[in-house]
Short mmCIF file of C-alpha atoms in Angstrom, two decimals:
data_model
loop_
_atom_site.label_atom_id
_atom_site.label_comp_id
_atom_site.label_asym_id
_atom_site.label_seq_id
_atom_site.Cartn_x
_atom_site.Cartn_y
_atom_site.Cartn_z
CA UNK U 1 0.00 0.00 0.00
CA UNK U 2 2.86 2.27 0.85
CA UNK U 3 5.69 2.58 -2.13
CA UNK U 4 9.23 2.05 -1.31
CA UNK U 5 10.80 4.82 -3.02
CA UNK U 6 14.40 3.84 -1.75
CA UNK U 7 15.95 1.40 -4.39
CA UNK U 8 18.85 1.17 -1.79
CA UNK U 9 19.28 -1.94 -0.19
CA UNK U 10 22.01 -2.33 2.24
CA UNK U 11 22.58 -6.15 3.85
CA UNK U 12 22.56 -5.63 7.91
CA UNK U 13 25.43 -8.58 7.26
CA UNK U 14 27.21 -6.08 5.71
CA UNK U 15 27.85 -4.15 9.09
CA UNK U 16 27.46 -7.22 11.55
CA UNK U 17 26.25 -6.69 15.07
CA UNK U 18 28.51 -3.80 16.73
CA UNK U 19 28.82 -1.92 13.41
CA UNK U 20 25.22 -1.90 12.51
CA UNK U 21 24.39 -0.96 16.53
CA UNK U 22 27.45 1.97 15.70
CA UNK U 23 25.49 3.15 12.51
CA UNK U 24 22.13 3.25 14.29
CA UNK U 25 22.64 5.52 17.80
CA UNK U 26 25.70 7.38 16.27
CA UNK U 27 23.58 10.29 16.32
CA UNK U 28 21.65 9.79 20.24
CA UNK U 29 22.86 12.77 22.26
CA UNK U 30 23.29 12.72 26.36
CA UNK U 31 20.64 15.73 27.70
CA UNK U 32 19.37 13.90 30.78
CA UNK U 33 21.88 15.19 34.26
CA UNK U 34 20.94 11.26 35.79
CA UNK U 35 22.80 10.15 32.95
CA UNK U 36 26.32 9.19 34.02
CA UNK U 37 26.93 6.07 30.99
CA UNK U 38 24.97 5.41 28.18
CA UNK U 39 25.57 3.97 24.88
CA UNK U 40 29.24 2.50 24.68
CA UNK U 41 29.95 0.31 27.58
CA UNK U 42 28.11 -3.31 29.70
CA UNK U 43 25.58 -1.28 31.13
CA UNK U 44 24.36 2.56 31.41
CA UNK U 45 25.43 4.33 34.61
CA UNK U 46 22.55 6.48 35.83
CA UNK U 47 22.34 9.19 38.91
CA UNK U 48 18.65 10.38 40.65
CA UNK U 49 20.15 11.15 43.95
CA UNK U 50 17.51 11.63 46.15
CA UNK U 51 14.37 10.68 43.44
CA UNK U 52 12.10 7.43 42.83
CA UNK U 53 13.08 6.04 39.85
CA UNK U 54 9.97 4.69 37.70
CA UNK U 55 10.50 2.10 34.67
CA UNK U 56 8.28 0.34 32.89
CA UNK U 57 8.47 -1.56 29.76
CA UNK U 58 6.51 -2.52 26.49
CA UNK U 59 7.27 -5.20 23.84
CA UNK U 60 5.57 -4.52 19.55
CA UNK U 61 5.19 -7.30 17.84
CA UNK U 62 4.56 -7.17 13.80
CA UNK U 63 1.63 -8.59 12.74
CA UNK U 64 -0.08 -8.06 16.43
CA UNK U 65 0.53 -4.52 17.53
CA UNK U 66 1.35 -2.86 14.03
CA UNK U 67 1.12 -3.41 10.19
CA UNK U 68 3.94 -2.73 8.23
CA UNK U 69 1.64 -2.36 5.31
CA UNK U 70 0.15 1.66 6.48
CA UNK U 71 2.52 1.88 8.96
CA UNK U 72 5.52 3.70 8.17
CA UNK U 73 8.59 2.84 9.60
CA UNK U 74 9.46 5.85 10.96
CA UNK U 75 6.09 6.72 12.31
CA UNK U 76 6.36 3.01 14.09
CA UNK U 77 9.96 4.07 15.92
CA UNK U 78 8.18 7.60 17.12
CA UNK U 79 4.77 5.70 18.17
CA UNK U 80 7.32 3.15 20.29
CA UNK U 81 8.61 5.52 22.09
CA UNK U 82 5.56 7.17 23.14
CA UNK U 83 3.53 4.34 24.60
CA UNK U 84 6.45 3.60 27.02
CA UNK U 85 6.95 7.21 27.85
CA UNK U 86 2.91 7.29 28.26
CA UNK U 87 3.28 4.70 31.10
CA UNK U 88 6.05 6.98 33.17
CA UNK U 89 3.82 10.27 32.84
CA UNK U 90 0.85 7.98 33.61
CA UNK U 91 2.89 8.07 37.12
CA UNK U 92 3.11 11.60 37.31
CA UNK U 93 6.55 11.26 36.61
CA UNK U 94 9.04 12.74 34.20
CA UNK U 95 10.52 10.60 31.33
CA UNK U 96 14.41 10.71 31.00
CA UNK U 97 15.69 7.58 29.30
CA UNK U 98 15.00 5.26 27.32
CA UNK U 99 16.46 1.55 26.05
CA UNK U 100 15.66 0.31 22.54
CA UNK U 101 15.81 -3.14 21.50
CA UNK U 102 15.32 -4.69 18.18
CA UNK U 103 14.94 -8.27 16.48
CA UNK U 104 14.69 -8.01 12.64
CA UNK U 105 14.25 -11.04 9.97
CA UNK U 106 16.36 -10.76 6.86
CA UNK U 107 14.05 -8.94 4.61
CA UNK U 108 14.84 -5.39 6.33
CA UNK U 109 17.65 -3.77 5.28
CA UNK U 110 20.09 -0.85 6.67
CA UNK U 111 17.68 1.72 5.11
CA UNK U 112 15.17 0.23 7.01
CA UNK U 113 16.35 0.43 10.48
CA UNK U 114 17.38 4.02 9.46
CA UNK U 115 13.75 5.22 9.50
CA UNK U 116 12.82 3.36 12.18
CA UNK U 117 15.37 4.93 14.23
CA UNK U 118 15.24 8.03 13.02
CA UNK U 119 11.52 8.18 14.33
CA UNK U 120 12.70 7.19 17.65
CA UNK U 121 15.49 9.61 17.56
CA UNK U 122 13.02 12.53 16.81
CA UNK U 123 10.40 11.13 19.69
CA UNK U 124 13.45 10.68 22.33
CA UNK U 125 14.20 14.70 21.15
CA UNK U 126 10.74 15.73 21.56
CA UNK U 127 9.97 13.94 25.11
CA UNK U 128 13.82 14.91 25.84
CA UNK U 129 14.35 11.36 27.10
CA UNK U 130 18.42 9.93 26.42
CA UNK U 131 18.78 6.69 24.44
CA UNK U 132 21.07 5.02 26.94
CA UNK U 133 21.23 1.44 25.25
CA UNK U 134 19.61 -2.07 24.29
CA UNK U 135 19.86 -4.84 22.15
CA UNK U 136 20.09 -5.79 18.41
CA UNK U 137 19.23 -9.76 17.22
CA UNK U 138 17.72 -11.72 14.50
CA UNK U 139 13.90 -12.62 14.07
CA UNK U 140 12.11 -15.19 12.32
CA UNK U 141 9.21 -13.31 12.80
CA UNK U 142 9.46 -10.40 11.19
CA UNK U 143 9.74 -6.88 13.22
CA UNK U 144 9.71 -7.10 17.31
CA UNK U 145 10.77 -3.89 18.98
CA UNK U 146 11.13 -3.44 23.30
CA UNK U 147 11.76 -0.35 24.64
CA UNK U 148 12.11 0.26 28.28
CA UNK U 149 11.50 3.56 30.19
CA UNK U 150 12.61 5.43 32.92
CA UNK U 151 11.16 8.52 34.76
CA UNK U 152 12.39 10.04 38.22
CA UNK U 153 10.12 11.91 40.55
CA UNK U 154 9.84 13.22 44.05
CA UNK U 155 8.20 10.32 46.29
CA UNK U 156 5.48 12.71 46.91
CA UNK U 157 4.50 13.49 43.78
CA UNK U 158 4.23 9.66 42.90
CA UNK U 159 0.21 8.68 41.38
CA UNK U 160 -0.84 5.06 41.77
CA UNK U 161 -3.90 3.51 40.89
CA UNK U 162 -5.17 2.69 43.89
CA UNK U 163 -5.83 5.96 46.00
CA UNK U 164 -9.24 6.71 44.63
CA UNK U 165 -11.68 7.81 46.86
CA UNK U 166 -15.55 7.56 47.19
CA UNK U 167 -16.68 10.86 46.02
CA UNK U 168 -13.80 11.33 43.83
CA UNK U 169 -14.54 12.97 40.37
CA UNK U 170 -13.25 10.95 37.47
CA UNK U 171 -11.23 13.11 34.77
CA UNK U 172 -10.13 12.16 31.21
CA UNK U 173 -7.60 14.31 29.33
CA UNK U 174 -8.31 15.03 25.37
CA UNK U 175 -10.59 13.14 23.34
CA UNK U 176 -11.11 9.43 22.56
CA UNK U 177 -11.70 6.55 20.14
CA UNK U 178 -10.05 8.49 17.63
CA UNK U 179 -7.17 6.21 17.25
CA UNK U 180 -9.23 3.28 17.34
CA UNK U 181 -11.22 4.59 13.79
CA UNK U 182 -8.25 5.73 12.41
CA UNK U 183 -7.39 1.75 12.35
CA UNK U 184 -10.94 1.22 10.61
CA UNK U 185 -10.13 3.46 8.02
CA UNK U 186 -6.39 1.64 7.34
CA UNK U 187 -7.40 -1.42 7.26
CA UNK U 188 -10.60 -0.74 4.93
CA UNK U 189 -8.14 1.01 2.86
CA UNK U 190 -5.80 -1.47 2.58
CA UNK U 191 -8.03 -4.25 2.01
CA UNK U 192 -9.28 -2.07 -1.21
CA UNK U 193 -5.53 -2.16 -2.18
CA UNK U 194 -5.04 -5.74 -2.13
CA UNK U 195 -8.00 -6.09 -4.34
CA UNK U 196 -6.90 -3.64 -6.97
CA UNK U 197 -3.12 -2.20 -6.20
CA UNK U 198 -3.58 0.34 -8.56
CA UNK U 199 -6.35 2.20 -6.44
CA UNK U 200 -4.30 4.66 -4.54
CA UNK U 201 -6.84 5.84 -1.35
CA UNK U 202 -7.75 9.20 -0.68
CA UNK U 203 -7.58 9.93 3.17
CA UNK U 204 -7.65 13.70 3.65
CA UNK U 205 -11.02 13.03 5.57
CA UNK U 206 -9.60 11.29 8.05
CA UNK U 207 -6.16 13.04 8.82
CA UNK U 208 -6.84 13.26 12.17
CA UNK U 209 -7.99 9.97 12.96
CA UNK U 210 -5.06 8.35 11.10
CA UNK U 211 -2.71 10.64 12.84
CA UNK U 212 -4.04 9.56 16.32
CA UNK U 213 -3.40 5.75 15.65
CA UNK U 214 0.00 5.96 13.75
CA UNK U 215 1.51 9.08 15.80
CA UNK U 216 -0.28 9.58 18.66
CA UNK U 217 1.28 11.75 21.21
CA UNK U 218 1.96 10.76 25.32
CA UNK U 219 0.90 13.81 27.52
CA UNK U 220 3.94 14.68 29.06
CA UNK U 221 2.12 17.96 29.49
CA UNK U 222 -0.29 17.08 32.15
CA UNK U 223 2.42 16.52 35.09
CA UNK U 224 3.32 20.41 35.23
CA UNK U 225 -0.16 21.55 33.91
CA UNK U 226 -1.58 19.66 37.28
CA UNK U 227 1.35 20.91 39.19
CA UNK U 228 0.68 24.57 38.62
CA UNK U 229 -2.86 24.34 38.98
CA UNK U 230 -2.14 23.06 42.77
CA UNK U 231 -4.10 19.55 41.92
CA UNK U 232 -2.46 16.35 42.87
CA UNK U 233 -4.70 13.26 41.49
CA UNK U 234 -5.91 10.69 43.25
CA UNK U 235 -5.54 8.02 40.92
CA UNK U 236 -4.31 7.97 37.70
CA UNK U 237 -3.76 5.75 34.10
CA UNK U 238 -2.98 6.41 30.84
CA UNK U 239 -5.62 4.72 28.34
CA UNK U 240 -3.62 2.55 26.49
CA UNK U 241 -6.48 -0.31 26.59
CA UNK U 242 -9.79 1.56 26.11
CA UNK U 243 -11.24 3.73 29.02
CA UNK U 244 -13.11 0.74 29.95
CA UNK U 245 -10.68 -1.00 31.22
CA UNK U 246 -8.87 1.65 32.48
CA UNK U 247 -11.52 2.34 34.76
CA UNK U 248 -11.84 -0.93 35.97
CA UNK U 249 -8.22 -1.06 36.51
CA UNK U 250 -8.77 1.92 39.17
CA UNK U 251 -12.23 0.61 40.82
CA UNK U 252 -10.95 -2.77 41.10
CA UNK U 253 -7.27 -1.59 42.98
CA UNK U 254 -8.73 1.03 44.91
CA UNK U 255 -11.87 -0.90 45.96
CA UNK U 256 -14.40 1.99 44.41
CA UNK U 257 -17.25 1.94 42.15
CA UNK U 258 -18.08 4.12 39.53
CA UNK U 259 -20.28 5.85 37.41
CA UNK U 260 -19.42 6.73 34.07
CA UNK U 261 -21.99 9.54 31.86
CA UNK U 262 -22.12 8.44 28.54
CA UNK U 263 -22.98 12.24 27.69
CA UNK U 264 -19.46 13.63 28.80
CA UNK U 265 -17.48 11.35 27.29
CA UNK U 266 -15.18 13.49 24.70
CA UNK U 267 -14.96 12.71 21.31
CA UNK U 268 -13.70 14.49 18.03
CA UNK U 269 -16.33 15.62 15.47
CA UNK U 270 -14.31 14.00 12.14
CA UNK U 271 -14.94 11.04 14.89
CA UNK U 272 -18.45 10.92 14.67
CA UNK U 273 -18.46 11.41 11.29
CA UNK U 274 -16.53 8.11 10.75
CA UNK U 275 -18.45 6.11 13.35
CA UNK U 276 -21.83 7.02 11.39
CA UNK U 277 -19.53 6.10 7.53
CA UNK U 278 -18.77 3.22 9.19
CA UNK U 279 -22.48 1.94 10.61
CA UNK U 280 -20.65 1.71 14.32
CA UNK U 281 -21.79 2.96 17.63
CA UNK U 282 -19.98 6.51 18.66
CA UNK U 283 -19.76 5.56 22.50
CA UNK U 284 -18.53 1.81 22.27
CA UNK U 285 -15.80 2.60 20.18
CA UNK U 286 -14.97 5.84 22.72
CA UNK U 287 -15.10 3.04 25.47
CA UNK U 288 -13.73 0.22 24.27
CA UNK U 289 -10.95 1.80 21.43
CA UNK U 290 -7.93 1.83 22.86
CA UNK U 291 -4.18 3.22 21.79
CA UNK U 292 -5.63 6.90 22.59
CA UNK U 293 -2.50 7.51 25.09
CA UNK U 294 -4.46 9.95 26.96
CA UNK U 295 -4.70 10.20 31.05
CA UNK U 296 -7.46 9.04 32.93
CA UNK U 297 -6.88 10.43 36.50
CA UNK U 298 -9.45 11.06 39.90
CA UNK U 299 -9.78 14.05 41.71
CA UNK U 300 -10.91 15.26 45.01
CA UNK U 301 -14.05 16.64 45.02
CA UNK U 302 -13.08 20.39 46.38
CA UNK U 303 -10.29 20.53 43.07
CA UNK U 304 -13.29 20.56 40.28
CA UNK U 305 -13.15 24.51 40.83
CA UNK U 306 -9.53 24.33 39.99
CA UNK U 307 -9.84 22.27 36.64
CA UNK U 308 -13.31 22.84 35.42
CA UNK U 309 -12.15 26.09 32.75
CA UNK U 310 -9.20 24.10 31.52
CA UNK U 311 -9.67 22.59 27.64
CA UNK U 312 -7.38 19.83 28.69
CA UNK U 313 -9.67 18.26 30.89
CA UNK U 314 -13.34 16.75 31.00
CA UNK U 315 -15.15 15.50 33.96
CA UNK U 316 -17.15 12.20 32.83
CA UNK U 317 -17.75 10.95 36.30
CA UNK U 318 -17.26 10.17 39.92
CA UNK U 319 -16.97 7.15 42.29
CA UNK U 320 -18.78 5.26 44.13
CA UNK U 321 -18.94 2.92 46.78
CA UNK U 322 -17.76 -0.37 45.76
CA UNK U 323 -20.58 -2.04 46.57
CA UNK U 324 -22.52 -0.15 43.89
CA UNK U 325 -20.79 -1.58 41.61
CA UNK U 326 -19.30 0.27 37.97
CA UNK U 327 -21.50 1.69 35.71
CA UNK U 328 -22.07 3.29 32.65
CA UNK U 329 -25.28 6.34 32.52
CA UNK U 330 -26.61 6.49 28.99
CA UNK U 331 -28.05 9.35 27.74
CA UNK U 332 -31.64 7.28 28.25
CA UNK U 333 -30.20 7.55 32.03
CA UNK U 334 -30.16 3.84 31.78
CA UNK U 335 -27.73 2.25 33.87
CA UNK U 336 -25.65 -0.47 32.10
CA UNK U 337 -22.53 -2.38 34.29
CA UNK U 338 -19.26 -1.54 32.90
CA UNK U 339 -17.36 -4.22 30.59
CA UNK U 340 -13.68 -4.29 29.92
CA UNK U 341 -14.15 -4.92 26.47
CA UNK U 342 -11.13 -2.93 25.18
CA UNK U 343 -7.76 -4.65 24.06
CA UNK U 344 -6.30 -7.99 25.96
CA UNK U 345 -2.83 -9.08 24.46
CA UNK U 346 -3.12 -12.41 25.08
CA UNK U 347 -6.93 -13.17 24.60
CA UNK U 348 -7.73 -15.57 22.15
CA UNK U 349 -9.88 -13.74 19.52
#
């Protein structure tokens, strides 16, 4: 679906292990002060003095996480980087290195790994997190990328899941689903291509959408916003696997209930517009979409004065007592129990 327009072919045999790993973080500059060693030695050397240090850790796998097929290498490398660096803001932390490894079959080349790197070279720039080191190796699989992150923050300012409260208000930041129909649309499109190749699509109505699933951004933002609006959350998660079961995640470790307003929920209007195009309901899809890499965080009742004007953020509801169980309030004011019905890795379809 996507032309190669590189003729250039270069065998990764041709540089070997340590020359190809050379070639590809040649150009990864040291920003981060807690990094003492990165690239070049056993192990990176790293510094927080007196902070926590978060981590966390994500493996993409071709064929389940991505499609080579609309998915641009580059944009893949950026898009890596960010659902790691999702999880340490997701902490109320602040990202500041990152390891990349990588297991690629024969059919890539050099020019290959070039643009995949070079999209995590302009993500680790933008989220000004170091490349500090990781791990090159074969595949028989195809692509299979792992990237591990690290954050450091003041013990204090740590966010869990579980320290939602009864009475808490329940906060999303941005809009959702839109990642999840920007999928629709690529694999509608590319299921036209493989019937007739020379059908090129047209996709300037959903640039948005598309640009949500294949780039989607981690909101690094939200730590300081929060910060200088004197508002410390609760709770918080970043939606990675629908707001479903994001919000079960919370209930279910903080032993709260919930309602959710079907009403509040924020979604784009090119969104809607899909969702009706493609004959599929607006507020599962919000639910149940996943990949939207926003926050989903709880508040203290007495801080709604202190978010309530900002754009960033949308109330959609509060908790409960556990015993009333989670819920979602249509529009009808019909109250349905809350499925997790959004992505599960390892569920057999």
């Amino acid at each position: 679906m996507l032309e190669d327009k590189s003729p250039q072919r270069t065998s990764l045999s041709q540089l070997g292990e340590f020359g190809l790993i050379d070639h590809l973080t040649k150009n990864f500059d040291v920003k981060q002060p807690s990094t003492i060693k990165s690239i070049g030695d056993d192990a990176a050397v790293l510094d927080f003095k007196d902070k926590k240090v978060i981590v966390s850790t994500d493996l993409l796998i071709e064929g389940v996480h991505f499609d080579l097929s609309y998915m641009p290498l580059r944009h893949l490398g950026y898009k890596a980087v960010v659902v790691n660096v999702s999880d340490i803001c997701a902490m109320n932390a602040k990202p500041t290195q990152i390891t990349v490894s990588v297991a690629v079959s024969n059919r890539f080349p050099l020019e290959a790994l070039e643009e995949l790197f070079d999209g995590i070279a302009h993500a680790a720039k933008f989220y000004n997190v170091d490349v500090i080191g990781g791990d090159t190796t074969s595949s028989q699989k195809g692509l299979i990328i792992s990237i591990t992150a690290i954050g450091e923050a003041n013990e204090e300012d740590i966010i869990y899941r579980n320290g939602a409260n009864n009475g808490d208000l329940l906060v999303v930041t941005g809009d959702l689903g839109s990642a999840y129909m920007g999928l629709q649309v690529l694999e509608r499109e590319k299921q036209v291509f493989q019937v007739n190749p020379n059908n090129q699509p047209d996709l300037d109505a959903y640039t948005y959408l598309i640009e949500r699933q294949l780039r989607p951004e981690a909101r690094h933002d939200i730590r300081d916003l929060l910060s200088k609006l004197e508002v410390k959350p609760t709770s918080m998660i970043d939606i990675s696997d629908g707001l479903s079961s994001e919000i079960i995640h919370i209930c279910k470790q903080s032993k709260v209930g919930c309602n959710l307003y079907e009403e509040k929920i924020p979604v784009d209007p090119q969104f809607i517009n899909v969702c009706e195009e493609f004959n599929i309901d607006s507020t599962t899809v919000a639910i149940n979409g996943g990949e939207d890499y926003e926050l989903l965080f709880t508040i203290a009742l007495e801080d709604f004065d202190k978010i309530k004007a900002n754009p960033n953020f949308t109330v959609i509801g509060h908790l409960t007592q556990e015993s009333e169980g989670i819920h979602l309030i249509t529009r009808a004011n019909t109250k349905i129990p809350l499925k997790a019905r959004g992505w599960d890795a390892i569920r057999e379809e």
